[in-house]
CSV table of C-alpha atoms and ligand atoms in Angstrom, one decimal:
chain,number,residue,atom,x,y,z
C,162,MET,CA,-66.1,-37.8,15.3
C,163,THR,CA,-62.3,-38.3,15.4
C,164,VAL,CA,-60.4,-41.5,14.8
C,165,HIS,CA,-60.1,-43.5,18.0
C,166,PRO,CA,-56.7,-42.7,19.7
C,167,LEU,CA,-54.3,-45.6,20.3
C,168,PRO,CA,-54.7,-46.6,23.9
C,169,ARG,CA,-51.4,-46.1,25.7
C,170,THR,CA,-50.8,-49.2,27.9
C,171,PRO,CA,-52.6,-52.2,26.5
C,172,ARG,CA,-52.5,-55.3,28.6
C,173,GLU,CA,-51.6,-58.5,26.7
C,174,PRO,CA,-54.5,-60.9,26.4
C,175,ALA,CA,-53.6,-64.5,27.4
C,176,PRO,CA,-52.4,-66.8,24.7
C,177,GLU,CA,-55.1,-68.0,22.3
C,178,SER,CA,-57.8,-66.2,24.3
C,179,VAL,CA,-59.2,-64.2,21.5
C,180,ALA,CA,-61.2,-66.4,19.1
C,181,VAL,CA,-61.2,-65.0,15.6
C,182,VAL,CA,-64.1,-66.6,13.7
C,183,LEU,CA,-64.1,-66.4,9.9
C,184,GLY,CA,-65.2,-68.4,6.9
C,185,THR,CA,-64.4,-66.8,3.5
C,186,ARG,CA,-61.6,-65.2,1.5
C,187,PRO,CA,-62.3,-61.6,2.3
C,188,GLU,CA,-62.4,-62.3,6.0
C,189,LEU,CA,-59.0,-63.9,5.8
C,190,VAL,CA,-57.7,-60.9,4.0
C,191,LYS,CA,-59.1,-58.2,6.3
C,192,LEU,CA,-58.6,-60.0,9.6
C,193,ALA,CA,-54.9,-60.9,8.8
C,194,PRO,CA,-53.5,-57.6,10.1
C,195,LEU,CA,-55.5,-57.9,13.3
C,196,VAL,CA,-54.5,-61.5,13.8
C,197,HIS,CA,-50.8,-60.4,13.4
C,198,ALA,CA,-51.4,-57.4,15.8
C,199,LEU,CA,-53.0,-59.8,18.4
C,200,GLY,CA,-50.0,-62.1,18.1
C,201,PRO,CA,-50.1,-65.2,20.3
C,202,ALA,CA,-53.5,-64.1,21.8
C,203,ALA,CA,-55.3,-65.0,18.5
C,204,ARG,CA,-57.0,-68.3,18.0
C,205,LEU,CA,-58.5,-68.8,14.5
C,206,VAL,CA,-61.7,-70.7,13.9
C,207,HIS,CA,-62.6,-71.3,10.2
C,208,THR,CA,-66.2,-72.3,9.6
C,209,GLY,CA,-65.4,-73.8,6.2
C,210,GLN,CA,-68.0,-71.7,4.4
C,211,HIS,CA,-65.5,-71.3,1.5
C,212,TRP,CA,-63.0,-74.0,2.2
C,213,ASP,CA,-60.8,-74.9,-0.7
C,214,GLU,CA,-57.2,-74.4,-1.7
C,215,ALA,CA,-57.9,-71.5,-4.1
C,216,LEU,CA,-60.2,-69.5,-1.7
C,217,SER,CA,-58.8,-70.3,1.7
C,218,GLY,CA,-55.8,-72.7,2.0
C,219,ARG,CA,-53.5,-70.6,-0.1
C,220,PHE,CA,-54.7,-67.4,1.6
C,221,LEU,CA,-53.9,-68.8,5.1
C,222,ARG,CA,-50.3,-69.5,3.9
C,223,GLU,CA,-49.9,-66.3,1.9
C,224,LEU,CA,-51.1,-64.1,4.7
C,225,GLY,CA,-49.0,-65.9,7.3
C,226,LEU,CA,-51.9,-66.9,9.4
C,227,PRO,CA,-51.8,-69.7,12.1
C,228,ALA,CA,-53.5,-73.0,11.3
C,229,PRO,CA,-57.2,-72.6,12.2
C,230,GLN,CA,-59.6,-75.0,14.0
C,231,LEU,CA,-61.7,-76.0,11.0
C,232,LEU,CA,-65.4,-76.7,11.4
C,233,THR,CA,-67.0,-79.5,9.4
C,234,GLY,CA,-70.0,-79.9,7.1
C,235,VAL,CA,-70.7,-76.2,6.6
C,236,GLY,CA,-69.8,-75.4,3.0
C,237,GLY,CA,-72.4,-76.0,0.3
C,238,ARG,CA,-75.4,-75.7,2.5
C,239,PRO,CA,-78.1,-73.1,2.1
C,240,ARG,CA,-77.8,-70.0,4.4
C,241,ALA,CA,-79.8,-71.3,7.4
C,242,GLY,CA,-77.9,-74.6,7.4
C,243,GLN,CA,-74.5,-72.9,7.3
C,244,ILE,CA,-75.4,-70.7,10.2
C,245,ALA,CA,-77.0,-73.6,12.2
C,246,VAL,CA,-74.2,-76.1,11.6
C,247,SER,CA,-71.5,-73.5,12.4
C,248,LEU,CA,-73.3,-72.2,15.5
C,249,GLY,CA,-73.6,-75.7,17.0
C,250,GLN,CA,-69.9,-76.4,16.6
C,251,LEU,CA,-68.8,-72.9,17.7
C,252,ASP,CA,-70.9,-73.2,20.9
C,253,ALA,CA,-69.3,-76.6,21.7
C,254,ALA,CA,-65.8,-75.1,21.0
C,255,PHE,CA,-66.5,-72.1,23.2
C,256,ALA,CA,-67.9,-74.3,26.0
C,257,ASP,CA,-64.8,-76.5,25.8
C,258,ASP,CA,-62.3,-73.7,25.9
C,259,ARG,CA,-64.0,-70.3,26.6
C,260,PRO,CA,-62.4,-67.4,24.8
C,261,ALA,CA,-62.1,-64.0,26.6
C,262,ALA,CA,-63.4,-62.3,23.4
C,263,VAL,CA,-64.7,-63.2,20.0
C,264,VAL,CA,-63.8,-61.2,16.9
C,265,VAL,CA,-65.8,-61.4,13.6
C,266,GLN,CA,-65.5,-59.3,10.5
C,267,GLY,CA,-68.0,-58.2,7.8
C,268,ASP,CA,-71.2,-59.7,6.9
C,269,THR,CA,-71.0,-63.4,6.0
C,270,ASN,CA,-72.8,-66.4,7.5
C,271,ALA,CA,-69.6,-67.1,9.4
C,272,THR,CA,-69.8,-63.6,10.8
C,273,LEU,CA,-73.3,-64.1,12.0
C,274,ALA,CA,-72.7,-67.6,13.4
C,275,GLY,CA,-69.6,-66.3,15.3
C,276,ALA,CA,-71.7,-63.4,16.7
C,277,LEU,CA,-74.6,-65.6,17.8
C,278,ALA,CA,-72.2,-68.1,19.4
C,279,ALA,CA,-70.4,-65.4,21.4
C,280,ASN,CA,-73.8,-63.9,22.5
C,281,ALA,CA,-75.2,-67.2,23.6
C,282,ARG,CA,-72.3,-67.7,26.0
C,283,GLY,CA,-72.0,-64.0,27.1
C,284,ILE,CA,-68.6,-63.6,25.6
C,285,PRO,CA,-67.6,-60.0,24.6
C,286,LEU,CA,-68.0,-59.6,20.8
C,287,VAL,CA,-65.9,-57.4,18.5
C,288,HIS,CA,-67.3,-56.6,15.1
C,289,VAL,CA,-64.6,-55.4,12.6
C,290,GLU,CA,-66.1,-53.3,9.7
C,291,ALA,CA,-69.2,-52.4,11.6
C,292,GLY,CA,-71.8,-50.0,10.3
C,293,LEU,CA,-71.8,-50.9,6.6
C,294,ARG,CA,-75.3,-50.5,5.1
C,295,SER,CA,-76.5,-51.0,1.6
C,296,HIS,CA,-80.1,-50.4,2.7
C,297,ASP,CA,-80.9,-53.3,0.3
C,298,ARG,CA,-83.0,-55.7,2.2
C,299,ALA,CA,-82.8,-58.2,-0.6
C,300,MET,CA,-79.2,-58.9,0.3
C,301,PRO,CA,-78.7,-61.6,3.0
C,302,GLU,CA,-75.4,-59.8,3.9
C,303,GLU,CA,-77.4,-56.7,4.9
C,304,HIS,CA,-79.4,-58.7,7.4
C,305,ASN,CA,-76.1,-60.3,8.7
C,306,ARG,CA,-74.5,-56.9,9.2
C,307,VAL,CA,-77.5,-55.4,11.1
C,308,MET,CA,-77.9,-58.4,13.4
C,309,VAL,CA,-74.1,-58.6,14.2
C,310,ASP,CA,-73.9,-54.9,14.9
C,311,HIS,CA,-76.8,-55.0,17.4
C,312,LEU,CA,-75.1,-57.9,19.2
C,313,ALA,CA,-71.6,-56.6,19.3
C,314,ASP,CA,-70.0,-55.0,22.3
C,315,LEU,CA,-67.2,-53.2,20.4
C,316,LEU,CA,-68.2,-52.0,16.9
C,317,CYS,CA,-65.1,-51.0,14.9
C,318,ALA,CA,-66.4,-48.5,12.3
C,319,ALA,CA,-64.0,-48.0,9.4
C,320,THR,CA,-65.3,-44.5,8.4
C,321,PRO,CA,-67.3,-41.7,10.0
C,322,GLU,CA,-70.2,-42.7,7.6
C,323,ASN,CA,-70.2,-46.2,9.1
C,324,ALA,CA,-70.3,-44.8,12.7
C,325,ALA,CA,-73.1,-42.4,11.7
C,326,GLU,CA,-75.2,-45.4,10.4
C,327,LEU,CA,-74.7,-47.2,13.8
C,328,ARG,CA,-75.7,-44.1,15.8
C,329,ALA,CA,-78.8,-43.6,13.6
C,330,GLU,CA,-79.9,-47.1,14.6
C,331,GLY,CA,-79.7,-46.2,18.3
C,332,ILE,CA,-76.5,-48.0,19.1
C,333,ALA,CA,-74.8,-46.4,22.1
C,334,GLY,CA,-71.8,-44.3,21.2
C,335,ASP,CA,-69.6,-45.9,23.8
C,336,ARG,CA,-69.8,-49.2,21.9
C,337,ILE,CA,-68.5,-47.6,18.7
C,338,ALA,CA,-64.9,-46.9,17.8
C,339,LEU,CA,-63.8,-45.2,14.6
C,340,THR,CA,-60.7,-47.3,13.7
C,341,GLY,CA,-60.2,-47.1,9.9
C,342,ASN,CA,-60.3,-50.2,7.8
C,343,THR,CA,-57.6,-52.9,8.1
C,344,VAL,CA,-57.7,-53.2,4.2
C,345,VAL,CA,-55.3,-50.2,4.1
C,346,GLU,CA,-52.6,-52.1,6.0
C,347,VAL,CA,-53.1,-55.4,4.3
C,348,VAL,CA,-52.9,-53.8,0.8
C,349,ARG,CA,-49.7,-51.9,1.7
C,350,ASP,CA,-48.2,-55.0,3.2
C,351,ARG,CA,-49.1,-57.5,0.4
C,352,LEU,CA,-48.7,-55.4,-2.7
C,353,PRO,CA,-45.7,-56.7,-4.6
C,354,ASP,CA,-42.8,-54.2,-5.2
C,355,ALA,CA,-42.2,-52.7,-8.6
C,356,ALA,CA,-40.0,-55.6,-9.8
C,357,GLY,CA,-42.5,-58.1,-8.6
C,358,ARG,CA,-45.3,-56.3,-10.4
C,359,ALA,CA,-43.2,-56.1,-13.6
C,360,ALA,CA,-42.7,-59.9,-13.4
C,361,LEU,CA,-46.4,-60.4,-12.9
C,362,LEU,CA,-47.3,-58.4,-15.9
C,363,ALA,CA,-44.8,-60.3,-18.0
C,364,ARG,CA,-46.1,-63.6,-16.7
C,365,TYR,CA,-49.7,-62.7,-17.8
C,366,ASP,CA,-48.5,-61.1,-21.0
C,367,LEU,CA,-50.0,-57.7,-20.1
C,368,THR,CA,-48.7,-54.1,-20.2
C,369,ALA,CA,-49.3,-51.5,-17.5
C,370,ASP,CA,-52.5,-49.5,-18.1
C,371,GLY,CA,-53.2,-51.8,-21.1
C,372,TYR,CA,-55.9,-54.2,-19.7
C,373,LEU,CA,-59.0,-54.5,-17.6
C,374,LEU,CA,-59.2,-56.7,-14.5
C,375,ALA,CA,-62.7,-58.0,-13.6
C,376,THR,CA,-64.2,-60.2,-10.8
C,377,VAL,CA,-67.9,-61.3,-10.8
C,378,HIS,CA,-69.4,-63.6,-8.1
C,379,ARG,CA,-72.5,-62.0,-6.5
C,380,PRO,CA,-75.8,-63.7,-6.8
C,381,GLU,CA,-77.3,-60.7,-8.4
C,382,ASN,CA,-74.9,-61.2,-11.4
C,383,THR,CA,-74.7,-65.0,-11.4
C,384,ASP,CA,-78.1,-66.4,-10.4
C,385,THR,CA,-79.8,-65.9,-13.8
C,386,ALA,CA,-78.7,-66.5,-17.3
C,387,GLY,CA,-79.8,-62.9,-18.3
C,388,SER,CA,-77.7,-61.1,-15.6
C,389,LEU,CA,-74.6,-63.2,-16.1
C,390,ALA,CA,-74.8,-62.8,-19.9
C,391,ALA,CA,-75.2,-59.1,-19.5
C,392,VAL,CA,-72.0,-58.8,-17.4
C,393,LEU,CA,-69.9,-61.2,-19.5
C,394,GLY,CA,-71.3,-59.8,-22.8
C,395,ALA,CA,-70.3,-56.2,-21.7
C,396,LEU,CA,-66.8,-57.4,-20.8
C,397,ALA,CA,-66.5,-59.3,-24.2
C,398,GLU,CA,-67.6,-56.1,-26.0
C,399,LEU,CA,-64.9,-54.1,-24.1
C,400,ALA,CA,-62.3,-56.8,-24.9
C,401,ALA,CA,-63.2,-56.4,-28.6
C,402,ASP,CA,-62.1,-52.7,-28.3
C,403,GLY,CA,-58.6,-53.9,-28.0
C,404,ARG,CA,-57.7,-54.1,-24.3
C,405,PRO,CA,-57.6,-57.7,-22.9
C,406,VAL,CA,-60.0,-58.3,-20.0
C,407,LEU,CA,-58.5,-60.6,-17.4
C,408,LEU,CA,-61.1,-62.4,-15.4
C,409,PRO,CA,-60.0,-64.6,-12.4
C,410,LEU,CA,-63.1,-66.8,-12.4
C,411,HIS,CA,-64.8,-67.5,-9.0
C,412,PRO,CA,-66.0,-71.1,-8.8
C,413,ARG,CA,-69.6,-70.0,-8.4
C,414,THR,CA,-69.4,-67.9,-11.6
C,415,ARG,CA,-67.6,-70.8,-13.5
C,416,ALA,CA,-70.4,-73.2,-12.5
C,417,ALA,CA,-73.1,-70.6,-13.5
C,418,ALA,CA,-71.5,-69.9,-16.9
C,419,GLU,CA,-71.4,-73.6,-17.6
C,420,ARG,CA,-75.0,-74.1,-16.5
C,421,PHE,CA,-76.2,-71.2,-18.7
C,422,GLY,CA,-74.2,-72.2,-21.8
C,423,LEU,CA,-72.1,-68.9,-21.7
C,424,ALA,CA,-68.7,-70.5,-22.5
C,425,PRO,CA,-68.6,-68.6,-25.9
C,426,LEU,CA,-68.6,-65.3,-24.0
C,427,LEU,CA,-65.9,-66.5,-21.6
C,428,ALA,CA,-63.8,-67.5,-24.6
C,429,ARG,CA,-63.5,-63.8,-25.6
C,430,LEU,CA,-61.9,-62.9,-22.2
C,431,ARG,CA,-58.6,-63.9,-20.6
C,432,VAL,CA,-60.1,-66.3,-18.0
C,433,VAL,CA,-57.8,-67.6,-15.3
C,434,ASP,CA,-58.3,-69.4,-12.0
C,435,PRO,CA,-58.8,-67.2,-8.8
C,436,LEU,CA,-55.5,-65.4,-8.1
C,437,GLY,CA,-53.5,-65.3,-4.9
C,438,TYR,CA,-53.8,-62.1,-3.0
C,439,ALA,CA,-50.5,-60.5,-3.9
C,440,GLU,CA,-51.0,-61.5,-7.5
C,441,PHE,CA,-54.4,-59.9,-7.5
C,442,LEU,CA,-53.2,-56.7,-6.0
C,443,GLY,CA,-50.2,-56.5,-8.3
C,444,LEU,CA,-52.4,-56.9,-11.4
C,445,ALA,CA,-55.1,-54.5,-10.0
C,446,ARG,CA,-52.4,-51.9,-9.4
C,447,HIS,CA,-51.7,-51.6,-13.2
C,448,ALA,CA,-55.2,-52.2,-14.6
C,449,ALA,CA,-56.5,-49.4,-16.7
C,450,LEU,CA,-59.9,-50.2,-15.2
C,451,LEU,CA,-61.3,-52.5,-12.6
C,452,VAL,CA,-64.8,-54.0,-13.0
C,453,SER,CA,-66.1,-55.9,-10.0
C,454,ASP,CA,-69.1,-56.7,-7.8
C,455,SER,CA,-66.8,-57.5,-4.8
C,456,GLY,CA,-66.9,-55.6,-1.6
C,457,GLY,CA,-63.2,-55.7,-0.9
C,458,VAL,CA,-62.2,-54.5,-4.3
C,459,GLN,CA,-64.2,-51.3,-3.6
C,460,GLU,CA,-61.9,-50.6,-0.7
C,461,GLU,CA,-58.7,-51.8,-2.3
C,462,CYS,CA,-59.1,-49.6,-5.4
C,463,THR,CA,-58.8,-46.5,-3.1
C,464,VAL,CA,-55.4,-47.7,-1.7
C,465,LEU,CA,-54.2,-48.7,-5.2
C,466,GLY,CA,-55.4,-45.5,-6.8
C,467,ARG,CA,-57.2,-47.3,-9.7
C,468,PRO,CA,-60.7,-46.6,-11.2
C,469,LEU,CA,-63.5,-49.1,-10.5
C,470,LEU,CA,-66.9,-49.8,-12.0
C,471,VAL,CA,-69.1,-51.6,-9.4
C,472,VAL,CA,-71.6,-53.9,-11.2
C,473,ARG,CA,-74.2,-53.8,-8.5
C,474,ARG,CA,-77.6,-52.4,-7.7
C,475,SER,CA,-76.5,-50.9,-4.4
C,476,THR,CA,-73.4,-50.6,-2.3
C,477,GLU,CA,-72.7,-50.6,1.4
C,478,ARG,CA,-69.4,-48.7,0.7
C,479,PRO,CA,-70.4,-45.3,-0.7
C,480,GLU,CA,-67.1,-43.8,0.4
C,481,ALA,CA,-65.2,-45.0,-2.7
C,482,VAL,CA,-67.9,-43.5,-4.9
C,483,THR,CA,-68.0,-40.2,-3.1
C,484,ALA,CA,-64.2,-39.9,-3.2
C,485,GLY,CA,-64.2,-40.5,-7.0
C,486,PHE,CA,-62.7,-43.9,-7.3
C,487,ALA,CA,-65.7,-45.9,-8.1
C,488,ALA,CA,-69.1,-45.7,-9.8
C,489,LEU,CA,-72.1,-48.0,-9.6
C,490,VAL,CA,-73.3,-49.3,-13.0
C,491,SER,CA,-75.8,-51.9,-14.2
C,492,PRO,CA,-74.5,-54.8,-16.3
C,493,GLY,CA,-74.9,-54.4,-20.1
C,494,PRO,CA,-74.8,-51.2,-22.1
C,495,GLU,CA,-74.3,-48.9,-19.1
C,496,LEU,CA,-71.2,-50.8,-18.1
C,497,VAL,CA,-69.8,-50.6,-21.6
C,498,ALA,CA,-70.4,-46.9,-21.9
C,499,ALA,CA,-69.1,-46.1,-18.4
C,500,ALA,CA,-65.9,-48.1,-19.1
C,501,ARG,CA,-65.3,-46.4,-22.4
C,502,ALA,CA,-65.8,-43.0,-20.8
C,503,ARG,CA,-63.1,-43.8,-18.2
C,504,LEU,CA,-60.7,-45.5,-20.6
C,505,VAL,CA,-60.7,-42.5,-22.9
C,506,GLU,CA,-59.2,-40.4,-20.2
C,507,GLY,CA,-56.0,-42.4,-20.4
C,508,PRO,CA,-53.4,-42.1,-17.7
C,509,ALA,CA,-54.8,-38.8,-16.3
C,510,LEU,CA,-57.5,-40.7,-14.4
C,511,PRO,CA,-55.2,-43.1,-12.4
C,512,ALA,CA,-52.8,-40.2,-11.9
C,513,ARG,CA,-55.7,-38.2,-10.3
C,514,LEU,CA,-56.8,-41.1,-8.2
C,515,ALA,CA,-53.3,-41.9,-7.0
C,516,ALA,CA,-53.2,-38.4,-5.5
C,517,THR,CA,-56.5,-38.8,-3.8
C,518,PRO,CA,-56.3,-40.1,-0.2
C,519,SER,CA,-58.1,-43.4,0.6
C,520,PRO,CA,-61.3,-42.8,2.7
C,521,TYR,CA,-60.5,-46.0,4.7
C,522,GLY,CA,-57.9,-44.6,7.1
C,523,ASP,CA,-54.2,-44.4,7.9
C,524,GLY,CA,-53.2,-48.0,7.9
C,525,ARG,CA,-53.3,-48.4,11.8
C,526,ALA,CA,-56.8,-49.9,12.1
C,527,ALA,CA,-55.6,-53.3,13.2
C,528,GLU,CA,-53.3,-51.9,15.9
C,529,ARG,CA,-56.2,-49.7,17.2
C,530,ILE,CA,-58.6,-52.7,17.4
C,531,ALA,CA,-56.0,-55.0,19.0
C,532,ARG,CA,-55.4,-52.4,21.7
C,533,LEU,CA,-59.1,-51.9,22.4
C,534,ILE,CA,-59.8,-55.6,23.0
C,535,PRO,CA,-58.2,-56.0,26.5
C,536,GLY,CA,-60.2,-53.0,27.8
C,537,LEU,CA,-63.4,-54.5,26.5
C,538,VAL,CA,-62.7,-57.8,28.2
C,539,SER,CA,-62.1,-56.3,31.6
C,540,ALA,CA,-65.0,-53.7,31.3
C,541,LEU,CA,-67.8,-56.2,30.6
C,542,PRO,CA,-69.4,-58.4,33.1
C,543,GLN,CA,-68.3,-62.0,32.4
C,544,ALA,CA,-70.7,-64.9,32.6
C,545,ALA,CA,-69.5,-67.8,34.7
F,991,LIG,N1,-59.3,-61.5,-4.6
F,991,LIG,C1,-58.2,-62.3,-4.8
F,991,LIG,N2,-58.0,-63.0,-5.9
F,991,LIG,C2,-58.9,-63.0,-6.9
F,991,LIG,C3,-60.1,-62.2,-6.8
F,991,LIG,C4,-60.2,-61.5,-5.6
F,991,LIG,O1,-57.3,-62.3,-3.9
F,991,LIG,O2,-58.8,-63.7,-7.9
F,991,LIG,C5,-59.4,-60.8,-3.4
F,991,LIG,C6,-59.8,-59.3,-3.5
F,991,LIG,O3,-58.6,-58.5,-3.6
F,991,LIG,C7,-60.5,-59.0,-2.3
F,991,LIG,C8,-61.2,-60.3,-1.9
F,991,LIG,O4,-60.5,-61.3,-2.7
F,991,LIG,O5,-59.7,-58.7,-1.2
F,991,LIG,C9,-62.6,-60.2,-2.3
F,991,LIG,O6,-63.3,-61.4,-2.1
F,991,LIG,P1,-64.7,-61.6,-2.6
F,991,LIG,O7,-64.9,-60.8,-3.9
F,991,LIG,O8,-64.9,-63.1,-2.7
F,991,LIG,O9,-65.6,-61.1,-1.5
F,991,LIG,P2,-66.3,-59.7,-1.1
F,991,LIG,O10,-65.2,-58.7,-1.0
F,991,LIG,O11,-67.2,-59.3,-2.2
F,991,LIG,O12,-67.0,-59.9,0.2
């Protein structure tokens, strides 16, 4: 399957006619290039799943996104409540001002709520980053992905592997477009230049290739004292080897560490508040090693050319592993051993990765998706 060609003569959708529904930091990051490509046609709806200054407010500004319609009462509820409360408000919003199409990205509760709301009103649905599968049915995100893909009218697969997963589930080929992943363009766009990165390293008192950068927030690593202690303990052991470990601490992880009495482990790391996107990319670009359970970081490391250890049981993004950027490890001794094995390679490893192409495409995914949307709107029967 080849990458979807750029359609030649796109018609401009009407102003604010494409509702882009999102609710978390990674959705803001990866939908930003598409919102820019859609221009005045885009209308943002933020469910408020993660609504605070550090995880959303700052990202809207930094990524140059328009002010969203913000739903209320969603954050902090359990999963079903988040979906139900978002769905009710989205349905009312779509009844009030019907969009020509709805765009969702990824696998969050906001993604599923947006997809259900579009489906309920017969509005064409676009799923960005379709076809990711961890095959781990213990992850709520896996269920969200599968449901959204089966509802969507246009499934934008980032990689041939994602497209193959969709076809294997019987989804018709004419609903699938191989577009690449918008992460490539957002990283290229937001990565600070060399002078900006040097200033960042100075501000954090770090030297290029002389530190580790870690993020931890998934339930599998934060829901029990044992799992969180295993990750933080391994990071503390690595810090004791002499390279500082910078840990921008997600609010969920901070709360869990306090609850489980793990402050002494945090004290052995360089703990900072969650970073802005450009700051995170700039610091990731020069880290000797990344350690993370994040989905987005598994893609970003391939554009930045940096090695990553993924502290997870399974991944829905095997491409970074296959291409040699990332490896899956369990928290604890396996993480320590894998990190030491990579660090001992020195600059040779990042040099090799910098020369390896990202499996996530050519940096034109958002443009492809934006040009496919008008055709989708006119091709599908519209409900009254
Ligand atoms: N990120 C950031 N600042 C940080 C940590 C992460 O900007 O301090 C970015 C990271 O580059 C990635 C996104 O946040 O683009 C990942 O978000 P998260 O890990 O919350 O979600 P996931 O990718 O696992 O769905």
